[in-house]
């Protein structure tokens, strides 16, 4: 999916030490609390969104620790909560339809002046909405993902 992110890196700490530093802790990102827990040998970082009244798009993060001798491979996977994914997907589909309409008017009206206006209008509106949407996602959802990833990296450094 377009909103999923996966990061891999190696740490010199053992998996048990990293788990000890992470499990049971709480992470604060933009005054929102994320709880770190373990389920089925996977560390999960889940937001506590019931304390906020604003509509936010929040990630669920899974951390897998794979011991490779003296190093540990840390795999951080973030994805959007299912309850939050409807709105962004609708915006992406809407922008896609506008860009497809722009391409259709470009090819259907090849050389005709009256279709050129529609082509620029559909393309500009679609690209503008998508640009605003993506910038807001960078300041919101993807910022949460980056800060959680940085927290995990900071905790897994020896």
JSON list of C-alpha atoms in Angstrom, two decimals:
[
{"chain": "A", "resi": 1, "resn": "UNK", "atom": "CA", "xyz": [0.00, 0.00, 0.00]},
{"chain": "A", "resi": 2, "resn": "UNK", "atom": "CA", "xyz": [1.12, 3.56, -0.61]},
{"chain": "A", "resi": 3, "resn": "UNK", "atom": "CA", "xyz": [1.15, 4.45, 3.10]},
{"chain": "A", "resi": 4, "resn": "UNK", "atom": "CA", "xyz": [3.21, 1.49, 4.35]},
{"chain": "A", "resi": 5, "resn": "UNK", "atom": "CA", "xyz": [6.85, 2.01, 5.24]},
{"chain": "A", "resi": 6, "resn": "UNK", "atom": "CA", "xyz": [9.54, -0.56, 6.12]},
{"chain": "A", "resi": 7, "resn": "UNK", "atom": "CA", "xyz": [12.98, 0.23, 7.52]},
{"chain": "A", "resi": 8, "resn": "UNK", "atom": "CA", "xyz": [15.79, -2.23, 8.17]},
{"chain": "A", "resi": 9, "resn": "UNK", "atom": "CA", "xyz": [19.05, -1.67, 9.99]},
{"chain": "A", "resi": 10, "resn": "UNK", "atom": "CA", "xyz": [21.54, -3.57, 12.13]},
{"chain": "A", "resi": 11, "resn": "UNK", "atom": "CA", "xyz": [22.16, -2.98, 15.82]},
{"chain": "A", "resi": 12, "resn": "UNK", "atom": "CA", "xyz": [25.05, -4.20, 17.95]},
{"chain": "A", "resi": 13, "resn": "UNK", "atom": "CA", "xyz": [22.68, -4.93, 20.85]},
{"chain": "A", "resi": 14, "resn": "UNK", "atom": "CA", "xyz": [21.14, -8.33, 21.51]},
{"chain": "A", "resi": 15, "resn": "UNK", "atom": "CA", "xyz": [17.41, -8.77, 20.80]},
{"chain": "A", "resi": 16, "resn": "UNK", "atom": "CA", "xyz": [16.59, -9.28, 24.49]},
{"chain": "A", "resi": 17, "resn": "UNK", "atom": "CA", "xyz": [18.30, -6.01, 25.42]},
{"chain": "A", "resi": 18, "resn": "UNK", "atom": "CA", "xyz": [16.36, -4.10, 22.76]},
{"chain": "A", "resi": 19, "resn": "UNK", "atom": "CA", "xyz": [13.10, -5.68, 23.92]},
{"chain": "A", "resi": 20, "resn": "UNK", "atom": "CA", "xyz": [13.90, -4.72, 27.50]},
{"chain": "A", "resi": 21, "resn": "UNK", "atom": "CA", "xyz": [14.39, -1.10, 26.48]},
{"chain": "A", "resi": 22, "resn": "UNK", "atom": "CA", "xyz": [11.17, -0.93, 24.43]},
{"chain": "A", "resi": 23, "resn": "UNK", "atom": "CA", "xyz": [8.45, -3.16, 25.90]},
{"chain": "A", "resi": 24, "resn": "UNK", "atom": "CA", "xyz": [6.17, -1.53, 28.44]},
{"chain": "A", "resi": 25, "resn": "UNK", "atom": "CA", "xyz": [7.27, 1.99, 27.58]},
{"chain": "A", "resi": 26, "resn": "UNK", "atom": "CA", "xyz": [5.19, 4.83, 26.16]},
{"chain": "A", "resi": 27, "resn": "UNK", "atom": "CA", "xyz": [6.26, 7.11, 23.31]},
{"chain": "A", "resi": 28, "resn": "UNK", "atom": "CA", "xyz": [4.97, 10.68, 23.08]},
{"chain": "A", "resi": 29, "resn": "UNK", "atom": "CA", "xyz": [4.71, 12.11, 19.57]},
{"chain": "A", "resi": 30, "resn": "UNK", "atom": "CA", "xyz": [2.94, 15.46, 19.10]},
{"chain": "A", "resi": 31, "resn": "UNK", "atom": "CA", "xyz": [1.30, 15.09, 22.54]},
{"chain": "A", "resi": 32, "resn": "UNK", "atom": "CA", "xyz": [-0.17, 11.72, 21.53]},
{"chain": "A", "resi": 33, "resn": "UNK", "atom": "CA", "xyz": [0.66, 8.60, 23.51]},
{"chain": "A", "resi": 34, "resn": "UNK", "atom": "CA", "xyz": [1.84, 5.40, 21.79]},
{"chain": "A", "resi": 35, "resn": "UNK", "atom": "CA", "xyz": [2.08, 2.18, 23.81]},
{"chain": "A", "resi": 36, "resn": "UNK", "atom": "CA", "xyz": [4.83, -0.38, 23.17]},
{"chain": "A", "resi": 37, "resn": "UNK", "atom": "CA", "xyz": [3.84, -4.01, 23.75]},
{"chain": "A", "resi": 38, "resn": "UNK", "atom": "CA", "xyz": [4.74, -7.48, 22.52]},
{"chain": "A", "resi": 39, "resn": "UNK", "atom": "CA", "xyz": [2.48, -10.03, 20.85]},
{"chain": "A", "resi": 40, "resn": "UNK", "atom": "CA", "xyz": [3.60, -13.22, 19.07]},
{"chain": "A", "resi": 41, "resn": "UNK", "atom": "CA", "xyz": [7.29, -12.24, 19.28]},
{"chain": "A", "resi": 42, "resn": "UNK", "atom": "CA", "xyz": [6.61, -8.96, 17.47]},
{"chain": "A", "resi": 43, "resn": "UNK", "atom": "CA", "xyz": [6.87, -5.61, 19.22]},
{"chain": "A", "resi": 44, "resn": "UNK", "atom": "CA", "xyz": [3.85, -3.44, 18.45]},
{"chain": "A", "resi": 45, "resn": "UNK", "atom": "CA", "xyz": [3.58, 0.31, 18.87]},
{"chain": "A", "resi": 46, "resn": "UNK", "atom": "CA", "xyz": [-0.07, 1.32, 18.93]},
{"chain": "A", "resi": 47, "resn": "UNK", "atom": "CA", "xyz": [-1.54, 4.82, 19.39]},
{"chain": "A", "resi": 48, "resn": "UNK", "atom": "CA", "xyz": [-3.94, 5.72, 22.17]},
{"chain": "A", "resi": 49, "resn": "UNK", "atom": "CA", "xyz": [-6.22, 7.87, 20.06]},
{"chain": "A", "resi": 50, "resn": "UNK", "atom": "CA", "xyz": [-9.20, 7.88, 22.41]},
{"chain": "A", "resi": 51, "resn": "UNK", "atom": "CA", "xyz": [-7.71, 10.85, 24.26]},
{"chain": "A", "resi": 52, "resn": "UNK", "atom": "CA", "xyz": [-7.89, 13.18, 21.28]},
{"chain": "A", "resi": 53, "resn": "UNK", "atom": "CA", "xyz": [-10.93, 14.89, 19.74]},
{"chain": "A", "resi": 54, "resn": "UNK", "atom": "CA", "xyz": [-9.24, 15.68, 16.43]},
{"chain": "A", "resi": 55, "resn": "UNK", "atom": "CA", "xyz": [-9.35, 13.42, 13.42]},
{"chain": "A", "resi": 56, "resn": "UNK", "atom": "CA", "xyz": [-5.83, 12.12, 12.83]},
{"chain": "A", "resi": 57, "resn": "UNK", "atom": "CA", "xyz": [-4.33, 9.50, 10.57]},
{"chain": "A", "resi": 58, "resn": "UNK", "atom": "CA", "xyz": [-2.13, 7.35, 12.78]},
{"chain": "A", "resi": 59, "resn": "UNK", "atom": "CA", "xyz": [0.29, 4.48, 12.16]},
{"chain": "A", "resi": 60, "resn": "UNK", "atom": "CA", "xyz": [0.55, 1.05, 13.74]},
{"chain": "A", "resi": 61, "resn": "UNK", "atom": "CA", "xyz": [4.19, 0.00, 13.92]},
{"chain": "A", "resi": 62, "resn": "UNK", "atom": "CA", "xyz": [5.60, -3.52, 14.19]},
{"chain": "A", "resi": 63, "resn": "UNK", "atom": "CA", "xyz": [9.22, -4.18, 15.14]},
{"chain": "A", "resi": 64, "resn": "UNK", "atom": "CA", "xyz": [10.84, -7.54, 14.40]},
{"chain": "A", "resi": 65, "resn": "UNK", "atom": "CA", "xyz": [14.20, -8.42, 15.89]},
{"chain": "A", "resi": 66, "resn": "UNK", "atom": "CA", "xyz": [16.30, -11.04, 14.12]},
{"chain": "A", "resi": 67, "resn": "UNK", "atom": "CA", "xyz": [19.49, -12.10, 15.88]},
{"chain": "A", "resi": 68, "resn": "UNK", "atom": "CA", "xyz": [22.43, -12.64, 13.51]},
{"chain": "A", "resi": 69, "resn": "UNK", "atom": "CA", "xyz": [25.35, -13.63, 15.70]},
{"chain": "A", "resi": 70, "resn": "UNK", "atom": "CA", "xyz": [26.75, -10.51, 17.36]},
{"chain": "A", "resi": 71, "resn": "UNK", "atom": "CA", "xyz": [24.34, -8.19, 15.51]},
{"chain": "A", "resi": 72, "resn": "UNK", "atom": "CA", "xyz": [20.59, -7.84, 15.49]},
{"chain": "A", "resi": 73, "resn": "UNK", "atom": "CA", "xyz": [18.65, -6.95, 12.38]},
{"chain": "A", "resi": 74, "resn": "UNK", "atom": "CA", "xyz": [15.82, -4.59, 13.30]},
{"chain": "A", "resi": 75, "resn": "UNK", "atom": "CA", "xyz": [12.88, -4.44, 10.88]},
{"chain": "A", "resi": 76, "resn": "UNK", "atom": "CA", "xyz": [10.41, -1.60, 11.49]},
{"chain": "A", "resi": 77, "resn": "UNK", "atom": "CA", "xyz": [7.13, -1.80, 9.56]},
{"chain": "A", "resi": 78, "resn": "UNK", "atom": "CA", "xyz": [4.55, 0.97, 9.79]},
{"chain": "A", "resi": 79, "resn": "UNK", "atom": "CA", "xyz": [1.12, 0.93, 8.24]},
{"chain": "A", "resi": 80, "resn": "UNK", "atom": "CA", "xyz": [-1.98, 3.05, 8.53]},
{"chain": "A", "resi": 81, "resn": "UNK", "atom": "CA", "xyz": [-4.75, 1.96, 10.87]},
{"chain": "A", "resi": 82, "resn": "UNK", "atom": "CA", "xyz": [-7.67, 0.45, 8.94]},
{"chain": "A", "resi": 83, "resn": "UNK", "atom": "CA", "xyz": [-10.09, 2.91, 10.50]},
{"chain": "A", "resi": 84, "resn": "UNK", "atom": "CA", "xyz": [-8.00, 5.83, 9.16]},
{"chain": "A", "resi": 85, "resn": "UNK", "atom": "CA", "xyz": [-7.36, 4.55, 5.63]},
{"chain": "A", "resi": 86, "resn": "UNK", "atom": "CA", "xyz": [-10.74, 5.44, 4.06]},
{"chain": "A", "resi": 87, "resn": "UNK", "atom": "CA", "xyz": [-10.30, 9.20, 3.73]},
{"chain": "A", "resi": 88, "resn": "UNK", "atom": "CA", "xyz": [-6.82, 9.18, 2.20]},
{"chain": "A", "resi": 89, "resn": "UNK", "atom": "CA", "xyz": [-7.81, 6.46, -0.26]},
{"chain": "A", "resi": 90, "resn": "UNK", "atom": "CA", "xyz": [-10.84, 8.46, -1.40]},
{"chain": "A", "resi": 91, "resn": "UNK", "atom": "CA", "xyz": [-8.63, 11.50, -2.02]},
{"chain": "A", "resi": 92, "resn": "UNK", "atom": "CA", "xyz": [-6.14, 9.42, -4.03]},
{"chain": "A", "resi": 93, "resn": "UNK", "atom": "CA", "xyz": [-8.92, 7.88, -6.14]},
{"chain": "A", "resi": 94, "resn": "UNK", "atom": "CA", "xyz": [-10.47, 11.31, -6.75]},
{"chain": "A", "resi": 95, "resn": "UNK", "atom": "CA", "xyz": [-7.13, 12.80, -7.82]},
{"chain": "A", "resi": 96, "resn": "UNK", "atom": "CA", "xyz": [-6.49, 9.79, -10.06]},
{"chain": "A", "resi": 97, "resn": "UNK", "atom": "CA", "xyz": [-9.85, 10.28, -11.79]},
{"chain": "A", "resi": 98, "resn": "UNK", "atom": "CA", "xyz": [-9.07, 13.96, -12.36]},
{"chain": "A", "resi": 99, "resn": "UNK", "atom": "CA", "xyz": [-5.69, 13.12, -13.90]},
{"chain": "A", "resi": 100, "resn": "UNK", "atom": "CA", "xyz": [-7.26, 10.40, -16.07]},
{"chain": "A", "resi": 101, "resn": "UNK", "atom": "CA", "xyz": [-9.88, 12.93, -17.19]},
{"chain": "A", "resi": 102, "resn": "UNK", "atom": "CA", "xyz": [-7.08, 15.33, -18.09]},
{"chain": "A", "resi": 103, "resn": "UNK", "atom": "CA", "xyz": [-5.36, 12.65, -20.18]},
{"chain": "A", "resi": 104, "resn": "UNK", "atom": "CA", "xyz": [-8.66, 11.69, -21.83]},
{"chain": "A", "resi": 105, "resn": "UNK", "atom": "CA", "xyz": [-9.40, 15.28, -22.85]},
{"chain": "A", "resi": 106, "resn": "UNK", "atom": "CA", "xyz": [-5.82, 15.66, -24.06]},
{"chain": "A", "resi": 107, "resn": "UNK", "atom": "CA", "xyz": [-6.13, 12.70, -26.43]},
{"chain": "A", "resi": 108, "resn": "UNK", "atom": "CA", "xyz": [-9.83, 13.13, -27.33]},
{"chain": "A", "resi": 109, "resn": "UNK", "atom": "CA", "xyz": [-9.46, 16.75, -28.32]},
{"chain": "A", "resi": 110, "resn": "UNK", "atom": "CA", "xyz": [-6.13, 16.46, -30.09]},
{"chain": "A", "resi": 111, "resn": "UNK", "atom": "CA", "xyz": [-5.44, 19.96, -31.36]},
{"chain": "A", "resi": 112, "resn": "UNK", "atom": "CA", "xyz": [-8.84, 21.52, -30.52]},
{"chain": "A", "resi": 113, "resn": "UNK", "atom": "CA", "xyz": [-8.60, 24.66, -28.41]},
{"chain": "A", "resi": 114, "resn": "UNK", "atom": "CA", "xyz": [-11.79, 24.15, -26.37]},
{"chain": "A", "resi": 115, "resn": "UNK", "atom": "CA", "xyz": [-10.53, 20.82, -24.96]},
{"chain": "A", "resi": 116, "resn": "UNK", "atom": "CA", "xyz": [-7.16, 22.28, -23.95]},
{"chain": "A", "resi": 117, "resn": "UNK", "atom": "CA", "xyz": [-8.83, 24.36, -21.23]},
{"chain": "A", "resi": 118, "resn": "UNK", "atom": "CA", "xyz": [-10.44, 21.28, -19.72]},
{"chain": "A", "resi": 119, "resn": "UNK", "atom": "CA", "xyz": [-7.16, 19.38, -19.89]},
{"chain": "A", "resi": 120, "resn": "UNK", "atom": "CA", "xyz": [-5.31, 22.03, -17.92]},
{"chain": "A", "resi": 121, "resn": "UNK", "atom": "CA", "xyz": [-8.19, 22.49, -15.51]},
{"chain": "A", "resi": 122, "resn": "UNK", "atom": "CA", "xyz": [-8.56, 18.76, -14.67]},
{"chain": "A", "resi": 123, "resn": "UNK", "atom": "CA", "xyz": [-4.82, 18.21, -14.48]},
{"chain": "A", "resi": 124, "resn": "UNK", "atom": "CA", "xyz": [-4.18, 21.31, -12.37]},
{"chain": "A", "resi": 125, "resn": "UNK", "atom": "CA", "xyz": [-6.99, 20.61, -9.92]},
{"chain": "A", "resi": 126, "resn": "UNK", "atom": "CA", "xyz": [-5.96, 16.94, -9.56]},
{"chain": "A", "resi": 127, "resn": "UNK", "atom": "CA", "xyz": [-2.28, 17.76, -9.09]},
{"chain": "A", "resi": 128, "resn": "UNK", "atom": "CA", "xyz": [-3.06, 20.64, -6.69]},
{"chain": "A", "resi": 129, "resn": "UNK", "atom": "CA", "xyz": [-5.33, 18.57, -4.46]},
{"chain": "A", "resi": 130, "resn": "UNK", "atom": "CA", "xyz": [-2.81, 15.73, -4.42]},
{"chain": "A", "resi": 131, "resn": "UNK", "atom": "CA", "xyz": [0.06, 18.10, -3.58]},
{"chain": "A", "resi": 132, "resn": "UNK", "atom": "CA", "xyz": [-1.84, 19.65, -0.65]},
{"chain": "A", "resi": 133, "resn": "UNK", "atom": "CA", "xyz": [-2.90, 16.19, 0.55]},
{"chain": "A", "resi": 134, "resn": "UNK", "atom": "CA", "xyz": [0.66, 14.84, 0.39]},
{"chain": "A", "resi": 135, "resn": "UNK", "atom": "CA", "xyz": [2.13, 17.83, 2.23]},
{"chain": "A", "resi": 136, "resn": "UNK", "atom": "CA", "xyz": [-0.43, 17.39, 5.01]},
{"chain": "A", "resi": 137, "resn": "UNK", "atom": "CA", "xyz": [0.40, 13.67, 5.19]},
{"chain": "A", "resi": 138, "resn": "UNK", "atom": "CA", "xyz": [4.11, 14.54, 5.49]},
{"chain": "A", "resi": 139, "resn": "UNK", "atom": "CA", "xyz": [3.36, 16.86, 8.41]},
{"chain": "A", "resi": 140, "resn": "UNK", "atom": "CA", "xyz": [1.00, 14.38, 10.04]},
{"chain": "A", "resi": 141, "resn": "UNK", "atom": "CA", "xyz": [1.07, 10.64, 9.38]},
{"chain": "A", "resi": 142, "resn": "UNK", "atom": "CA", "xyz": [4.60, 10.35, 7.98]},
{"chain": "A", "resi": 143, "resn": "UNK", "atom": "CA", "xyz": [5.94, 12.56, 10.77]},
{"chain": "A", "resi": 144, "resn": "UNK", "atom": "CA", "xyz": [4.54, 10.10, 13.31]},
{"chain": "A", "resi": 145, "resn": "UNK", "atom": "CA", "xyz": [6.22, 7.25, 11.41]},
{"chain": "A", "resi": 146, "resn": "UNK", "atom": "CA", "xyz": [9.58, 9.08, 11.33]},
{"chain": "A", "resi": 147, "resn": "UNK", "atom": "CA", "xyz": [9.52, 9.98, 15.01]},
{"chain": "A", "resi": 148, "resn": "UNK", "atom": "CA", "xyz": [8.59, 6.46, 16.10]},
{"chain": "A", "resi": 149, "resn": "UNK", "atom": "CA", "xyz": [11.38, 5.07, 13.91]},
{"chain": "A", "resi": 150, "resn": "UNK", "atom": "CA", "xyz": [13.87, 7.53, 15.42]},
{"chain": "A", "resi": 151, "resn": "UNK", "atom": "CA", "xyz": [12.76, 6.55, 18.93]},
{"chain": "A", "resi": 152, "resn": "UNK", "atom": "CA", "xyz": [13.32, 2.85, 18.16]},
{"chain": "A", "resi": 153, "resn": "UNK", "atom": "CA", "xyz": [16.73, 3.58, 16.66]},
{"chain": "A", "resi": 154, "resn": "UNK", "atom": "CA", "xyz": [17.72, 5.65, 19.69]},
{"chain": "A", "resi": 155, "resn": "UNK", "atom": "CA", "xyz": [16.69, 2.84, 22.04]},
{"chain": "A", "resi": 156, "resn": "UNK", "atom": "CA", "xyz": [18.54, 0.16, 20.07]},
{"chain": "A", "resi": 157, "resn": "UNK", "atom": "CA", "xyz": [21.91, 1.90, 20.05]},
{"chain": "A", "resi": 158, "resn": "UNK", "atom": "CA", "xyz": [24.45, 0.38, 22.46]}
]
